[in-house]
């Protein structure tokens, strides 16, 4: 005996369309200032022409970053390398 299979109709689903892409905002042209402002704050330190190595400044033992910063500033002040 052959058994008939029931056929069920499937609901067709509609594919969702992707949302339209937004256009990028137009870039504004930078306006040139009349006179350039000098850089705000900071030090200008020149290590040019220095012959000291990192081992001479920091030593041969590993040190923490905070100690490294202290030694750099001690070196800069002792050699008068800053602009202030």
Short mmCIF file of C-alpha atoms in Angstrom, two decimals:
data_model
loop_
_atom_site.label_atom_id
_atom_site.label_comp_id
_atom_site.label_asym_id
_atom_site.label_seq_id
_atom_site.Cartn_x
_atom_site.Cartn_y
_atom_site.Cartn_z
CA UNK A 1 0.00 0.00 0.00
CA UNK A 2 1.27 3.35 -0.92
CA UNK A 3 0.79 6.07 1.63
CA UNK A 4 0.31 9.58 0.34
CA UNK A 5 2.32 12.24 2.06
CA UNK A 6 0.51 15.36 3.00
CA UNK A 7 1.94 18.39 1.36
CA UNK A 8 1.86 21.56 3.38
CA UNK A 9 2.21 24.93 1.83
CA UNK A 10 4.99 27.01 3.24
CA UNK A 11 4.51 30.66 3.82
CA UNK A 12 6.83 32.66 1.71
CA UNK A 13 8.89 35.07 3.75
CA UNK A 14 9.87 38.35 2.30
CA UNK A 15 13.51 39.25 2.52
CA UNK A 16 14.19 42.39 4.44
CA UNK A 17 16.02 44.99 2.47
CA UNK A 18 19.13 46.49 3.98
CA UNK A 19 18.67 49.95 5.38
CA UNK A 20 19.92 52.58 2.96
CA UNK A 21 23.42 53.75 3.80
CA UNK A 22 23.73 57.25 5.09
CA UNK A 23 25.89 59.57 3.11
CA UNK A 24 29.00 60.86 4.81
CA UNK A 25 28.78 64.45 5.94
CA UNK A 26 30.71 66.75 3.64
CA UNK A 27 34.08 67.75 4.99
CA UNK A 28 34.40 71.35 6.03
CA UNK A 29 37.35 73.27 4.75
CA UNK A 30 39.76 74.28 7.48
CA UNK A 31 39.99 78.01 7.85
CA UNK A 32 43.49 79.35 8.11
CA UNK A 33 44.17 81.51 11.10
CA UNK A 34 45.89 84.82 10.56
CA UNK A 35 48.86 83.95 12.73
CA UNK A 36 49.89 80.52 13.94
CA UNK A 37 49.68 80.08 17.66
CA UNK A 38 52.74 78.66 19.40
CA UNK A 39 52.49 75.15 20.81
CA UNK A 40 50.92 75.07 24.23
CA UNK A 41 53.07 73.87 27.10
CA UNK A 42 55.59 71.06 27.09
CA UNK A 43 59.35 70.96 27.15
CA UNK A 44 61.72 70.90 24.23
CA UNK A 45 64.59 68.63 25.20
CA UNK A 46 67.45 68.09 22.79
CA UNK A 47 69.44 64.89 23.14
CA UNK A 48 71.29 65.58 19.89
CA UNK A 49 75.01 64.96 20.06
CA UNK A 50 74.84 63.12 23.40
CA UNK A 51 77.20 60.18 23.76
CA UNK A 52 75.74 58.71 26.93
CA UNK A 53 74.13 55.29 26.62
CA UNK A 54 70.97 54.11 28.34
CA UNK A 55 73.10 51.96 30.67
CA UNK A 56 75.07 55.00 31.76
CA UNK A 57 71.90 56.93 32.56
CA UNK A 58 69.73 54.17 34.05
CA UNK A 59 72.25 51.61 35.27
CA UNK A 60 72.38 47.93 34.41
CA UNK A 61 69.62 46.71 36.74
CA UNK A 62 66.00 46.68 35.58
CA UNK A 63 64.05 49.58 37.07
CA UNK A 64 60.42 50.65 37.24
CA UNK A 65 59.10 53.20 34.73
CA UNK A 66 58.64 55.77 37.49
CA UNK A 67 62.31 55.45 38.45
CA UNK A 68 63.28 55.73 34.79
CA UNK A 69 61.40 59.02 34.50
CA UNK A 70 63.11 60.38 37.61
CA UNK A 71 66.53 59.47 36.24
CA UNK A 72 65.80 61.03 32.85
CA UNK A 73 64.81 64.32 34.50
CA UNK A 74 67.84 64.24 36.79
CA UNK A 75 70.02 63.77 33.70
CA UNK A 76 68.28 66.55 31.75
CA UNK A 77 68.61 68.99 34.65
CA UNK A 78 72.24 68.14 35.36
CA UNK A 79 73.24 68.62 31.71
CA UNK A 80 70.91 71.62 31.17
CA UNK A 81 69.23 70.08 28.12
CA UNK A 82 65.77 71.62 28.53
CA UNK A 83 64.64 74.90 27.04
CA UNK A 84 63.55 76.28 30.41
#
